[in-house]
XYZ file of C-alpha atoms in Angstrom:
377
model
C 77.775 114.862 101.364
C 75.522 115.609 98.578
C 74.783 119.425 97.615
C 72.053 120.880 95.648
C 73.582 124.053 93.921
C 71.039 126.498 91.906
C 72.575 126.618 88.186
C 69.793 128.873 86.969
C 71.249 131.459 86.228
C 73.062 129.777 83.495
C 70.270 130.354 81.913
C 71.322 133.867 81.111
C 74.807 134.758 79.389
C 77.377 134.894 81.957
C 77.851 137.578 84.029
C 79.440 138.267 87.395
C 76.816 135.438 89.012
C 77.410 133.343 86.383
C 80.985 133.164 86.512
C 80.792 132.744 89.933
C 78.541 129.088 89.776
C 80.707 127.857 86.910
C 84.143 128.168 88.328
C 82.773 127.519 91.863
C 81.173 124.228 90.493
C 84.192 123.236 88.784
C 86.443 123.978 91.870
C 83.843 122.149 94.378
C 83.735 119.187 92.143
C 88.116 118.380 93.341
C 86.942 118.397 96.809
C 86.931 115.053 98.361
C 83.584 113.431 100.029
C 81.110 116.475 97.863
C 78.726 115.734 95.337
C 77.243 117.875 93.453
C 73.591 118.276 92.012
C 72.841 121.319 89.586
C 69.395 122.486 89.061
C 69.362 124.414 86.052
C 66.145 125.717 86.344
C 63.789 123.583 84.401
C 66.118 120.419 84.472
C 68.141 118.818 86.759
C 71.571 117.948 85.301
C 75.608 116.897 85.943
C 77.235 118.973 83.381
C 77.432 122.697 83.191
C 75.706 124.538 80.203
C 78.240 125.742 77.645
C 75.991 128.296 76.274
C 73.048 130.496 77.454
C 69.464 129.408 76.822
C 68.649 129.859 73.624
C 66.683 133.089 73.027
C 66.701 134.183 76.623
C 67.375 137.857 76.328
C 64.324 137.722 74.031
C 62.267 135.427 76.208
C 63.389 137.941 79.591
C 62.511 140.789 77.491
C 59.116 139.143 76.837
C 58.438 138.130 80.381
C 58.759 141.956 81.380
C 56.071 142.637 79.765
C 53.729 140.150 81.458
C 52.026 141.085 84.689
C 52.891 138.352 87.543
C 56.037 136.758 85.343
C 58.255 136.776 88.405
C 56.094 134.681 90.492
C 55.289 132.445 87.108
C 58.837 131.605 86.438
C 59.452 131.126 90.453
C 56.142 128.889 90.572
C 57.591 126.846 87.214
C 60.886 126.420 88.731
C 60.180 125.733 91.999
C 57.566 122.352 90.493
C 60.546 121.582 88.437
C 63.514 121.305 91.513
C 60.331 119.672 93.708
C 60.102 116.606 91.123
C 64.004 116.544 91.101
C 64.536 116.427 94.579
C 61.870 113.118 94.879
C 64.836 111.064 93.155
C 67.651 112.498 94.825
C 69.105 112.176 98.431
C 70.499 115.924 98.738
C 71.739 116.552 102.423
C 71.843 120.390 101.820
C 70.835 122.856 99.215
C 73.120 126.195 98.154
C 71.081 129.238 96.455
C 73.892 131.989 94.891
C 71.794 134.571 94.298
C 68.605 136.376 96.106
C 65.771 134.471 96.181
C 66.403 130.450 97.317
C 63.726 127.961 96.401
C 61.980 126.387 99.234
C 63.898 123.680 100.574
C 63.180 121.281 103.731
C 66.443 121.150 104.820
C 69.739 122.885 105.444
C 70.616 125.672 102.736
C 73.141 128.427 102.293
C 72.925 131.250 100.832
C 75.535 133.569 99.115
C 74.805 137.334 98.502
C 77.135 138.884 96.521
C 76.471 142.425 97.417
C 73.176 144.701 98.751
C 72.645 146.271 95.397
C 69.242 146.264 96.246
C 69.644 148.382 99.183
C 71.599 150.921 98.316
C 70.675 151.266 94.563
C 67.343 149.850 94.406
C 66.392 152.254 91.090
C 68.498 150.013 88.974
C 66.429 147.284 89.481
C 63.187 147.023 87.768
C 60.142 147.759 89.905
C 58.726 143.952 89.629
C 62.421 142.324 90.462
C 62.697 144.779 93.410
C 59.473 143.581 94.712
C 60.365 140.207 93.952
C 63.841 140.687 96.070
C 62.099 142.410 98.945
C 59.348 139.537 99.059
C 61.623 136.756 99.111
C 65.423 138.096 100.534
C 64.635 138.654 104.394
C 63.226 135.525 104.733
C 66.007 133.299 102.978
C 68.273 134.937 104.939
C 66.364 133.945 107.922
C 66.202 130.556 106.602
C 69.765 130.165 105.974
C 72.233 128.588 108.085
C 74.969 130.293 106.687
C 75.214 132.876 104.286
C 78.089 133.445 102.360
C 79.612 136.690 100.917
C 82.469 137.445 98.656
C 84.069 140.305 101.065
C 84.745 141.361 104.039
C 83.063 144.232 103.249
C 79.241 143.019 102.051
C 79.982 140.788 105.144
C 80.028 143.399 107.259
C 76.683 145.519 105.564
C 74.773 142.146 105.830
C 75.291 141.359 109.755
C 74.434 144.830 110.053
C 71.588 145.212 107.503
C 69.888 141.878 108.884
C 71.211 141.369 112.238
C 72.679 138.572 111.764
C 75.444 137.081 114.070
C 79.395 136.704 113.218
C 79.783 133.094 112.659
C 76.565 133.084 110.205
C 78.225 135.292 107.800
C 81.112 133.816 106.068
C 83.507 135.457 103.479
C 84.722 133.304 100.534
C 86.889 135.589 98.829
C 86.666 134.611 94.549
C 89.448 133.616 92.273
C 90.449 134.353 88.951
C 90.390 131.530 85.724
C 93.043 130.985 84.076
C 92.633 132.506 80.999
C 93.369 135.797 82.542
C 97.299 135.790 82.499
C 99.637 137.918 80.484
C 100.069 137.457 76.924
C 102.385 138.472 74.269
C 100.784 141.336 72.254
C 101.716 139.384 69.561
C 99.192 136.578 71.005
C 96.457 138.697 70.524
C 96.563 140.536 67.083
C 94.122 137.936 65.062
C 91.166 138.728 67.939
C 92.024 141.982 68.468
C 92.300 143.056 64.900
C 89.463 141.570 63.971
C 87.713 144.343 66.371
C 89.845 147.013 65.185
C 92.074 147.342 67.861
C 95.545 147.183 68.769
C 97.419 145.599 71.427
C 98.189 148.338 74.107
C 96.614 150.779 72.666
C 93.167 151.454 74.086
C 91.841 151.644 77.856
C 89.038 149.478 78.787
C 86.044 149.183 80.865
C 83.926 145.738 81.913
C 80.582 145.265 83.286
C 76.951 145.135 82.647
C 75.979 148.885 81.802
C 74.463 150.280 84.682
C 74.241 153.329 86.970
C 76.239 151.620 90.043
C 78.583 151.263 87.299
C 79.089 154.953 87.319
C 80.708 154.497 83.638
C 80.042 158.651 82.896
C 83.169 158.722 85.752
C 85.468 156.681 82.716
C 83.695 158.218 80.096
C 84.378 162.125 81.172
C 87.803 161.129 82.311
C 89.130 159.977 78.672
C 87.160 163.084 77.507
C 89.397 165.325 79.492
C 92.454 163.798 76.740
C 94.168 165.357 74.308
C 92.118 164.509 70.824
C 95.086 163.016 69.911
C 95.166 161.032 72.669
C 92.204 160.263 72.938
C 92.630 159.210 69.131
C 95.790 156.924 69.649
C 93.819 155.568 72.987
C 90.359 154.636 72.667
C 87.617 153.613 75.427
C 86.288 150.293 74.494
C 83.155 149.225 76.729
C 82.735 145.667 77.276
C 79.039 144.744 78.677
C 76.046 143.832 78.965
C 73.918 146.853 76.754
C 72.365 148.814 78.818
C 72.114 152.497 76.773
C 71.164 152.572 73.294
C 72.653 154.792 70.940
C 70.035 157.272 70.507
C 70.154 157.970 74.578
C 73.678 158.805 74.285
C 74.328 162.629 74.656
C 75.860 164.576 72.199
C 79.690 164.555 73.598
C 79.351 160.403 73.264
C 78.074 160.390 69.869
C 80.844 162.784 68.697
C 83.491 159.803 70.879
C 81.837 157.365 68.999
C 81.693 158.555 65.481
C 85.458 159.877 66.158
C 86.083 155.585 66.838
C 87.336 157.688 70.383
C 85.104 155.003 72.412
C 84.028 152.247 71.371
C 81.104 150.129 72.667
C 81.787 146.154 71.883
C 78.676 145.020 74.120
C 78.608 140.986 75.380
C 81.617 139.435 75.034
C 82.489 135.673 75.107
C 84.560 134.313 77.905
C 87.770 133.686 75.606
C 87.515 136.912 73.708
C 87.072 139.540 77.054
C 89.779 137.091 78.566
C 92.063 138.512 75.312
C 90.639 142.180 75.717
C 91.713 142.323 78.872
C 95.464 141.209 78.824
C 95.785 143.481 75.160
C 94.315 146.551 77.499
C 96.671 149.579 78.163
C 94.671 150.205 81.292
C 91.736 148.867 82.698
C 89.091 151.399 84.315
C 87.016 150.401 87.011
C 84.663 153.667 88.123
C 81.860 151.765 90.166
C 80.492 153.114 92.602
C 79.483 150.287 94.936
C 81.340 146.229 94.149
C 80.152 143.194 96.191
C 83.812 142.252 94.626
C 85.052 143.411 91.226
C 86.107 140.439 89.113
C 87.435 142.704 86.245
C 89.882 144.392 88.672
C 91.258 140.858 89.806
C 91.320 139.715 86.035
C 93.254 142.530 85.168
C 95.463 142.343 87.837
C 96.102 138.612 86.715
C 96.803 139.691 83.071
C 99.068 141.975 83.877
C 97.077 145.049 83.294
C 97.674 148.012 85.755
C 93.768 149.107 87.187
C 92.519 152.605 87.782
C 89.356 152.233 90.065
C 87.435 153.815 93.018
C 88.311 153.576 96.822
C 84.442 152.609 97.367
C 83.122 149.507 98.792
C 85.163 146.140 98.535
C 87.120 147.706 95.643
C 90.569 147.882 97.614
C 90.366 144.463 99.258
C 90.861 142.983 95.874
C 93.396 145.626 94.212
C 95.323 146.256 97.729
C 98.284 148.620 96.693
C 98.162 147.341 93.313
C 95.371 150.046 92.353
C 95.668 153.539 91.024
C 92.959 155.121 93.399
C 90.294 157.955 92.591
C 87.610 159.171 93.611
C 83.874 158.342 92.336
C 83.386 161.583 91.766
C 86.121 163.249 90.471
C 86.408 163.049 86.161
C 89.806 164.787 86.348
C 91.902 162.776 88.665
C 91.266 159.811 86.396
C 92.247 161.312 83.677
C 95.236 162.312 85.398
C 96.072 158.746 87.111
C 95.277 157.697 83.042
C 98.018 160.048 81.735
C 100.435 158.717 84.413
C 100.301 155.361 83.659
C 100.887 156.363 80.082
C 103.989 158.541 80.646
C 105.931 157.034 83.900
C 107.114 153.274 82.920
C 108.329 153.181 86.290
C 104.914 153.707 87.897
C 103.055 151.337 85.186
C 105.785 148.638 85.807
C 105.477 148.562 89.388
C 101.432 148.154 89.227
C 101.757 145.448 86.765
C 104.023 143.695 89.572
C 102.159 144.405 92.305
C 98.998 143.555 90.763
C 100.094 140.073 89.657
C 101.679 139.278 92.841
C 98.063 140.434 94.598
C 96.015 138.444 92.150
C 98.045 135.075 93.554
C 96.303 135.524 96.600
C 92.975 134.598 95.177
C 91.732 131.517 94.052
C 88.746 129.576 92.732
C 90.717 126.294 94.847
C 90.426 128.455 98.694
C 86.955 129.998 97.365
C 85.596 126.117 97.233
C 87.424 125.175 100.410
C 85.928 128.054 102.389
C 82.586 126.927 100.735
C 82.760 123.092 101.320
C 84.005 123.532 105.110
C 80.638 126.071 105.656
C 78.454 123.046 104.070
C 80.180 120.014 106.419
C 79.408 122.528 109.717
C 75.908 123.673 108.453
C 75.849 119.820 108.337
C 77.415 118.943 111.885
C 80.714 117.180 110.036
């Protein structure tokens, strides 16, 4: 069985998506009778990029500015994986993200979550358009699609009308650089960012509204200064603010060094941030998963989060709870963790008992047994 799997987004530095095709690839690649065939978006290929594309957040930024650049790149790409496919025998084609290529033949899809649908102002006009042209119709298209919850399982049969056994979940996994570490471990990385093992709270994800980080960010306000002095935010992201749109009570945080903002990350370093964290906050307001949660989890880290969306299939009990909404009972669930060792100590255990059940192995098992029945086998 031969698979074509859309690498593009490799293109990009690694995100949630991004993560996802690597370890995916890498997990697919020990199951027996699959081969794989990556499509990297202007170049077919066996191995998986180590780095980003050169230049691309300069190039995207670029693009934005050009009327029709969507339906350029899609045009370019789609020539590109045409040519490829003349000198390869692929049985069935997988597309992880919103808009598949055309493809005569079988393909699955995976959606990740309906951003799209329920926050469609965080994407920009031309990309929503772009999703809204191209989505329905791939999902039509696809013989299965996969999702990474029960959850965004259940909004997608509904959203599209789509039967049971078309939707499948494939729960994600966790790499293995996310496990607990002596504090010890970490002092050459962390001090070289100023910090200090177990002593700051942390947030991860691409900085964006659904993110909801003004939940974290008024939360750790609500501190004691000194607190707030001996405990610093740090934000690890994606930028998606610039300084100068920052209001007042931010700039003060950051001048204070009360939050700190330490933008992209690489995959070692965040995997280092994480297991030195005190806490890790997790305020979104809508998660087709929540990778950060599960990496915490699996470092050891106890997770303050939201009850919304697929959050509490992935922290179970292991997860200090709070609502979206509500800036003082995370700053309260915060101080907890900080004063009762009993209550820390028991998330910590929960969390990386509940972070066992998830793995990149099941995730490409799930995966590879949707491909053999889209495929008859």
């Amino acid at each position: 069985m031969r698979v074509a799997l859309n690498a593009r987004i490799l293109q990009a530095p690694r995100t949630g998506i991004g993560q996802y095709v690597v370890a995916l690839t890498e997990a697919l690649r020990k199951q027996a009778g699959l081969d794989l065939e990556l499509f990297l978006g202007t170049a077919w290929g066996a191995d998986l990029p180590s780095e980003p594309l050169p230049g691309y957040s300069r190039r995207t930024s670029l693009a934005k500015r050009v009327p029709g650049a969507y339906r350029i790149r899609r045009w370019l790409e789609q020539s590109s994986f045409d040519r490829g496919l003349k000198h390869r025998q692929v049985d069935l084609y997988h597309e992880p993200t919103l808009w598949p290529l055309e493809f005569d033949g079988p393909m699955v899809m995976t959606l990740h979550d309906l951003t799209h649908v329920h926050y469609p102002q965080t994407q920009p006009a031309d990309r929503l358009a772009e999703i809204e042209r191209h989505v329905g119709r791939a999902v039509e298209r696809a013989q299965s699609v996969l999702t990474d919850s029960e959850h965004v399982a259940g909004e997608v049969r509904r959203h599209f009308g789509l039967s049971e056994d078309r939707v499948i979940v494939a729960p994600l996994g966790c790499a293995a650089r996310f496990h607990p570490r002596p504090y010890q471990a970490l002092e050459r990385t962390l001090s070289g960012l100023g910090l200090v093992a177990g002593q700051y709270l942390i947030c991860v994800g691409t900085l964006e509204p659904r993110k909801n980080l003004e939940l974290a960010l008024q939360a750790h306000a609500l501190l004691s200064a000194s607190v707030r002095k001996g405990l610093p935010l740090v934000i690890v992201g994606m930028p998606g603010w610039r300084t100068e749109q920052l209001d007042d009570t931010l700039k003060t945080a950051l001048a204070e060094g009360c939050v700190r903002m330490l933008g992209y990350q690489s995959d070692a370093v965040l995997a280092e941030l994480i297991a030195g964290a005190r806490v890790l906050l997790f305020p979104s307001l809508y998660e087709g998963f929540g990778l950060p949660v599960l990496e915490a989890m699996a470092s050891g880290v106890p997770v303050v989060l939201t009850r919304t969306s697929s959050l509490p299939e992935v922290a179970g009990e292991a997860g200090v709870y709070v609502d979206a909404q509500d800036p003082q009972g995370m700053s309260v669930a915060i101080q907890r963790l900080m004063e009762d060792e009993t209550l820390r100590q028991r998330c910590r255990t929960l969390g990386l008992e509940r972070a066992k059940a998830f793995s990149w192995q099941r995730c490409a098992r799930i995966t590879s047994d949707v491909y053999r029945k889209v495929l008859g086998g």
